[in-house]
Amino acid sequence: MSENAKKLIELCDELMSSKILFADKKIDKILECIAVSPDIYDLLSECMSQFNKEKEFDRAFVKSSSGKKSFIMPKEEFKVLAFVFCLLADIGSGKLKFDELVANYFADGNKISPQNFMETVIVPFKTLIGEAFGIENPEEHIQTVSEVNMNVEELTPEQRLKILPFPIERSSNYLKDPSGACQTFLFAKDTAVEMIERLNEERQSEQTEDVMLMLHCAIIACLEQDLDLLSGIVLGLKYACRGIKSLKYLVKELDGIVKTQLRHEESKQQ
């Protein structure tokens, strides 16, 4: 049994049970594991030698005449390994954004759920890695979204942050009226994440702890696409962030994103 393959499978499990907010970091760890594992790297290189990335991506990411997007995984095993590796590499490099990929091609009805991505993409990859290196029952440690499925509206912000994987509820009218709200929430979320990263570099205090909690709540509002909640949190952040210079312009940017969408919503009602 390959210890490298075992480690890779464990990292796949971590990705499948992680919050969507931290998926990029989990994917980076998977790519790093592959890069430093000669046996896995050789296997994937062999698969890649027979793989036409552009052609297979065109076949996998489908768009109907009505504009609906869907995903079709290649059938051949070597293509699955090569495809998933290329897909993760594109996410790791920033060429693709994980949340946008999930929203566009793996939505579950009115929900944007990472479950479909994990079950359609990561499970086959991890299973084939296990089979290739003689690891039995690679599925036994998987925790599916259904095992932690609950009504997020009944939870406190702190409880919501502990849900793995993160459920995402659409509470806006985006599906009925493509007003650009979805893109607004993606931009706002990215800005909030950047603010958290900046805040982690600050000297910790009661103020930074309060701002950190507010930023996590802002991300929850973005994931739930609740514009009213996000607007209220941003209003509070404008005051809570006073004196934290590293967040000065990011707060203005976040405020501008929200105000632009609010003006758009108001114009529709007139």
Short mmCIF file of C-alpha atoms in Angstrom, two decimals:
data_model
loop_
_atom_site.label_atom_id
_atom_site.label_comp_id
_atom_site.label_asym_id
_atom_site.label_seq_id
_atom_site.Cartn_x
_atom_site.Cartn_y
_atom_site.Cartn_z
CA MET A 1 0.00 0.00 0.00
CA SER A 2 1.29 3.44 -0.93
CA GLU A 3 1.48 5.81 2.03
CA ASN A 4 1.35 8.68 -0.43
CA ALA A 5 -1.91 7.40 -1.89
CA LYS A 6 -3.34 6.90 1.58
CA LYS A 7 -2.44 10.48 2.45
CA LEU A 8 -4.03 11.73 -0.79
CA ILE A 9 -7.26 9.90 0.02
CA GLU A 10 -7.27 11.43 3.50
CA LEU A 11 -6.86 14.89 1.95
CA CYS A 12 -9.76 14.18 -0.40
CA ASP A 13 -11.85 13.30 2.65
CA GLU A 14 -10.84 16.57 4.28
CA LEU A 15 -11.92 18.48 1.18
CA MET A 16 -15.26 16.68 1.12
CA SER A 17 -15.97 17.60 4.73
CA SER A 18 -14.63 21.15 4.65
CA LYS A 19 -16.49 24.42 4.61
CA ILE A 20 -16.76 25.81 1.10
CA LEU A 21 -14.89 28.88 2.35
CA PHE A 22 -11.76 26.79 2.91
CA ALA A 23 -12.04 24.47 -0.12
CA ASP A 24 -9.25 26.27 -2.00
CA LYS A 25 -6.76 25.58 0.79
CA LYS A 26 -7.75 21.91 0.90
CA ILE A 27 -7.28 21.66 -2.86
CA ASP A 28 -3.84 23.24 -2.55
CA LYS A 29 -2.90 20.48 -0.08
CA ILE A 30 -4.09 17.82 -2.52
CA LEU A 31 -1.99 19.31 -5.31
CA GLU A 32 1.02 19.56 -3.02
CA CYS A 33 0.63 15.90 -2.04
CA ILE A 34 0.55 14.88 -5.70
CA ALA A 35 3.61 16.99 -6.50
CA VAL A 36 5.75 15.37 -3.79
CA SER A 37 4.52 11.80 -4.39
CA PRO A 38 6.49 10.19 -7.26
CA ASP A 39 4.20 7.16 -7.50
CA ILE A 40 1.02 9.24 -7.78
CA TYR A 41 2.67 11.77 -10.06
CA ASP A 42 3.83 8.98 -12.40
CA LEU A 43 0.32 7.52 -12.53
CA LEU A 44 -1.27 10.86 -13.36
CA SER A 45 1.46 11.68 -15.89
CA GLU A 46 0.72 8.44 -17.71
CA CYS A 47 -2.98 9.31 -17.78
CA MET A 48 -2.18 12.83 -19.00
CA SER A 49 -0.12 11.49 -21.91
CA GLN A 50 -3.34 10.18 -23.48
CA PHE A 51 -5.55 13.06 -22.38
CA ASN A 52 -6.72 16.05 -24.47
CA LYS A 53 -7.62 18.61 -21.83
CA GLU A 54 -9.32 21.16 -24.09
CA LYS A 55 -11.42 18.53 -25.82
CA GLU A 56 -12.47 16.78 -22.61
CA PHE A 57 -13.30 20.04 -20.82
CA ASP A 58 -15.53 21.06 -23.72
CA ARG A 59 -17.34 17.74 -23.46
CA ALA A 60 -17.68 17.88 -19.68
CA PHE A 61 -18.90 21.45 -19.21
CA VAL A 62 -22.14 21.57 -21.17
CA LYS A 63 -24.39 24.50 -21.92
CA SER A 64 -27.84 23.91 -23.44
CA SER A 65 -29.57 26.15 -25.96
CA SER A 66 -31.61 27.61 -23.09
CA GLY A 67 -28.40 28.57 -21.29
CA LYS A 68 -28.59 25.90 -18.59
CA LYS A 69 -25.16 24.59 -17.57
CA SER A 70 -24.40 21.03 -16.53
CA PHE A 71 -21.43 18.74 -15.98
CA ILE A 72 -20.69 15.31 -17.48
CA MET A 73 -17.74 13.33 -16.14
CA PRO A 74 -15.66 11.34 -18.68
CA LYS A 75 -16.36 7.60 -18.59
CA GLU A 76 -12.86 6.18 -19.07
CA GLU A 77 -10.95 5.72 -15.83
CA PHE A 78 -7.70 7.25 -17.07
CA LYS A 79 -9.65 10.29 -18.27
CA VAL A 80 -11.31 10.69 -14.88
CA LEU A 81 -7.93 10.78 -13.14
CA ALA A 82 -6.46 13.20 -15.66
CA PHE A 83 -9.59 15.37 -15.77
CA VAL A 84 -9.89 15.80 -12.00
CA PHE A 85 -6.19 16.53 -11.67
CA CYS A 86 -6.43 19.25 -14.35
CA LEU A 87 -9.59 20.67 -12.78
CA LEU A 88 -8.03 20.88 -9.32
CA ALA A 89 -4.88 22.38 -10.81
CA ASP A 90 -6.93 25.11 -12.50
CA ILE A 91 -8.66 25.89 -9.19
CA GLY A 92 -5.33 25.90 -7.38
CA SER A 93 -3.80 28.30 -9.90
CA GLY A 94 -6.76 30.66 -9.72
CA LYS A 95 -7.82 30.00 -13.31
CA LEU A 96 -11.13 28.70 -11.98
CA LYS A 97 -12.92 29.81 -8.81
CA PHE A 98 -14.34 26.94 -6.77
CA ASP A 99 -17.52 28.71 -5.64
CA GLU A 100 -18.31 29.93 -9.16
CA LEU A 101 -17.69 26.44 -10.57
CA VAL A 102 -20.09 24.94 -8.04
CA ALA A 103 -22.69 27.66 -8.65
CA ASN A 104 -22.58 27.30 -12.43
CA TYR A 105 -22.33 23.55 -12.96
CA PHE A 106 -23.20 21.73 -9.72
CA ALA A 107 -26.27 23.56 -8.42
CA ASP A 108 -28.94 21.37 -6.85
CA GLY A 109 -32.26 22.93 -7.79
CA ASN A 110 -32.52 26.19 -5.88
CA LYS A 111 -29.43 25.45 -3.83
CA ILE A 112 -25.76 25.93 -4.65
CA SER A 113 -24.35 22.89 -2.91
CA PRO A 114 -20.80 21.52 -2.94
CA GLN A 115 -22.25 18.05 -2.41
CA ASN A 116 -22.77 17.46 -6.13
CA PHE A 117 -19.21 18.49 -6.90
CA MET A 118 -17.80 16.20 -4.22
CA GLU A 119 -19.88 13.20 -5.24
CA THR A 120 -19.43 13.71 -8.99
CA VAL A 121 -15.78 14.76 -9.09
CA ILE A 122 -13.88 13.91 -5.91
CA VAL A 123 -15.43 10.52 -5.07
CA PRO A 124 -14.54 8.89 -8.44
CA PHE A 125 -11.03 10.35 -8.30
CA LYS A 126 -10.39 9.13 -4.78
CA THR A 127 -11.89 5.70 -5.53
CA LEU A 128 -9.66 5.20 -8.58
CA ILE A 129 -6.58 6.28 -6.62
CA GLY A 130 -7.49 3.72 -3.96
CA GLU A 131 -7.96 0.97 -6.54
CA ALA A 132 -4.72 1.82 -8.32
CA PHE A 133 -2.68 1.48 -5.11
CA GLY A 134 -4.58 -1.39 -3.50
CA ILE A 135 -6.32 0.59 -0.78
CA GLU A 136 -9.53 -1.16 0.27
CA ASN A 137 -12.78 0.64 1.03
CA PRO A 138 -11.62 4.19 0.27
CA GLU A 139 -15.23 5.33 0.68
CA GLU A 140 -15.66 4.24 4.29
CA HIS A 141 -14.71 7.55 5.88
CA ILE A 142 -16.81 9.80 3.66
CA GLN A 143 -19.30 12.03 5.44
CA THR A 144 -21.94 13.20 3.01
CA VAL A 145 -23.83 16.45 3.15
CA SER A 146 -27.04 14.54 3.91
CA GLU A 147 -25.53 13.46 7.26
CA VAL A 148 -25.26 17.08 8.36
CA ASN A 149 -28.24 18.48 6.46
CA MET A 150 -30.27 20.88 8.61
CA ASN A 151 -32.20 24.11 8.40
CA VAL A 152 -29.57 26.84 8.63
CA GLU A 153 -32.18 29.44 9.53
CA GLU A 154 -32.57 27.75 12.94
CA LEU A 155 -28.87 28.05 13.77
CA THR A 156 -26.80 30.84 15.27
CA PRO A 157 -23.91 32.24 13.16
CA GLU A 158 -21.43 30.32 15.32
CA GLN A 159 -23.32 27.06 14.78
CA ARG A 160 -23.58 27.63 11.04
CA LEU A 161 -19.83 28.03 10.77
CA LYS A 162 -19.40 24.53 12.23
CA ILE A 163 -21.53 22.80 9.56
CA LEU A 164 -19.41 20.61 7.27
CA PRO A 165 -19.78 20.93 4.33
CA PHE A 166 -21.38 24.37 4.35
CA PRO A 167 -25.04 24.45 3.19
CA ILE A 168 -25.81 27.39 0.93
CA GLU A 169 -29.39 28.69 0.79
CA ARG A 170 -30.56 31.06 -1.91
CA SER A 171 -32.81 33.61 -0.24
CA SER A 172 -32.67 36.29 -2.94
CA ASN A 173 -34.77 36.55 -6.07
CA TYR A 174 -31.79 35.82 -8.28
CA LEU A 175 -33.24 32.66 -9.84
CA LYS A 176 -36.41 34.48 -10.85
CA ASP A 177 -34.70 37.67 -11.90
CA PRO A 178 -31.05 37.38 -13.02
CA SER A 179 -30.18 40.87 -11.80
CA GLY A 180 -26.55 40.13 -11.13
CA ALA A 181 -27.18 39.49 -7.43
CA CYS A 182 -25.30 36.19 -7.54
CA GLN A 183 -22.17 37.90 -8.84
CA THR A 184 -22.57 40.62 -6.22
CA PHE A 185 -22.52 38.03 -3.42
CA LEU A 186 -19.44 36.37 -4.92
CA PHE A 187 -17.59 39.71 -5.03
CA ALA A 188 -18.69 40.58 -1.51
CA LYS A 189 -17.64 37.17 -0.18
CA ASP A 190 -14.20 37.44 -1.80
CA THR A 191 -13.74 40.88 -0.24
CA ALA A 192 -14.77 39.59 3.20
CA VAL A 193 -12.32 36.70 2.89
CA GLU A 194 -9.53 39.12 2.01
CA MET A 195 -10.44 41.21 5.03
CA ILE A 196 -10.17 38.14 7.27
CA GLU A 197 -6.72 37.42 5.86
CA ARG A 198 -5.63 41.01 6.55
CA LEU A 199 -7.15 40.88 10.03
CA ASN A 200 -5.16 37.75 10.88
CA GLU A 201 -2.00 39.84 10.44
CA GLU A 202 -3.17 42.43 12.97
CA ARG A 203 -2.43 42.34 16.66
CA GLN A 204 -5.36 40.49 18.22
CA SER A 205 -7.69 42.43 20.48
CA GLU A 206 -11.33 42.56 21.49
CA GLN A 207 -11.95 44.79 18.48
CA THR A 208 -10.36 42.37 15.99
CA GLU A 209 -12.33 39.49 17.51
CA ASP A 210 -15.59 41.41 17.05
CA VAL A 211 -14.72 42.33 13.48
CA MET A 212 -13.72 38.73 12.73
CA LEU A 213 -17.12 37.47 13.89
CA MET A 214 -18.89 40.12 11.82
CA LEU A 215 -16.89 39.15 8.74
CA HIS A 216 -17.83 35.49 9.19
CA CYS A 217 -21.46 36.57 9.47
CA ALA A 218 -21.04 38.63 6.28
CA ILE A 219 -19.78 35.52 4.49
CA ILE A 220 -22.78 33.57 5.76
CA ALA A 221 -25.07 36.30 4.39
CA CYS A 222 -23.30 36.04 1.02
CA LEU A 223 -23.61 32.26 0.91
CA GLU A 224 -27.29 32.52 1.80
CA GLN A 225 -27.68 35.41 -0.65
CA ASP A 226 -29.46 37.54 1.96
CA LEU A 227 -28.92 41.12 0.84
CA ASP A 228 -30.74 42.72 3.78
CA LEU A 229 -28.61 40.82 6.30
CA LEU A 230 -25.41 41.59 4.40
CA SER A 231 -26.32 45.28 4.21
CA GLY A 232 -26.86 45.45 7.97
CA ILE A 233 -23.58 43.69 8.72
CA VAL A 234 -21.62 45.98 6.39
CA LEU A 235 -23.17 49.02 8.07
CA GLY A 236 -21.87 47.72 11.38
CA LEU A 237 -18.46 46.91 9.94
CA LYS A 238 -17.97 50.53 8.86
CA TYR A 239 -17.94 51.49 12.53
CA ALA A 240 -16.36 48.35 13.98
CA CYS A 241 -13.33 48.62 11.66
CA ARG A 242 -12.43 52.18 12.61
CA GLY A 243 -8.77 52.40 13.50
CA ILE A 244 -7.79 49.22 11.63
CA LYS A 245 -5.86 50.75 8.72
CA SER A 246 -5.39 47.51 6.78
CA LEU A 247 -9.16 47.22 6.40
CA LYS A 248 -9.90 50.86 5.56
CA TYR A 249 -10.19 50.55 1.78
CA LEU A 250 -11.59 47.01 1.82
CA VAL A 251 -14.50 48.18 3.99
CA LYS A 252 -15.20 50.92 1.45
CA GLU A 253 -15.02 48.37 -1.35
CA LEU A 254 -17.43 46.01 0.42
CA ASP A 255 -19.79 48.88 1.17
CA GLY A 256 -19.70 49.95 -2.49
CA ILE A 257 -20.52 46.44 -3.70
CA VAL A 258 -23.56 46.23 -1.43
CA LYS A 259 -24.81 49.74 -2.20
CA THR A 260 -24.60 49.09 -5.94
CA GLN A 261 -26.81 46.03 -5.60
CA LEU A 262 -29.22 47.85 -3.28
CA ARG A 263 -29.63 50.64 -5.85
CA HIS A 264 -30.28 48.03 -8.52
CA GLU A 265 -32.95 46.35 -6.37
CA GLU A 266 -34.60 49.71 -5.65
CA SER A 267 -34.65 50.66 -9.33
CA LYS A 268 -36.52 47.44 -10.15
CA GLN A 269 -39.26 48.32 -7.65
CA GLN A 270 -39.89 51.76 -9.12
#
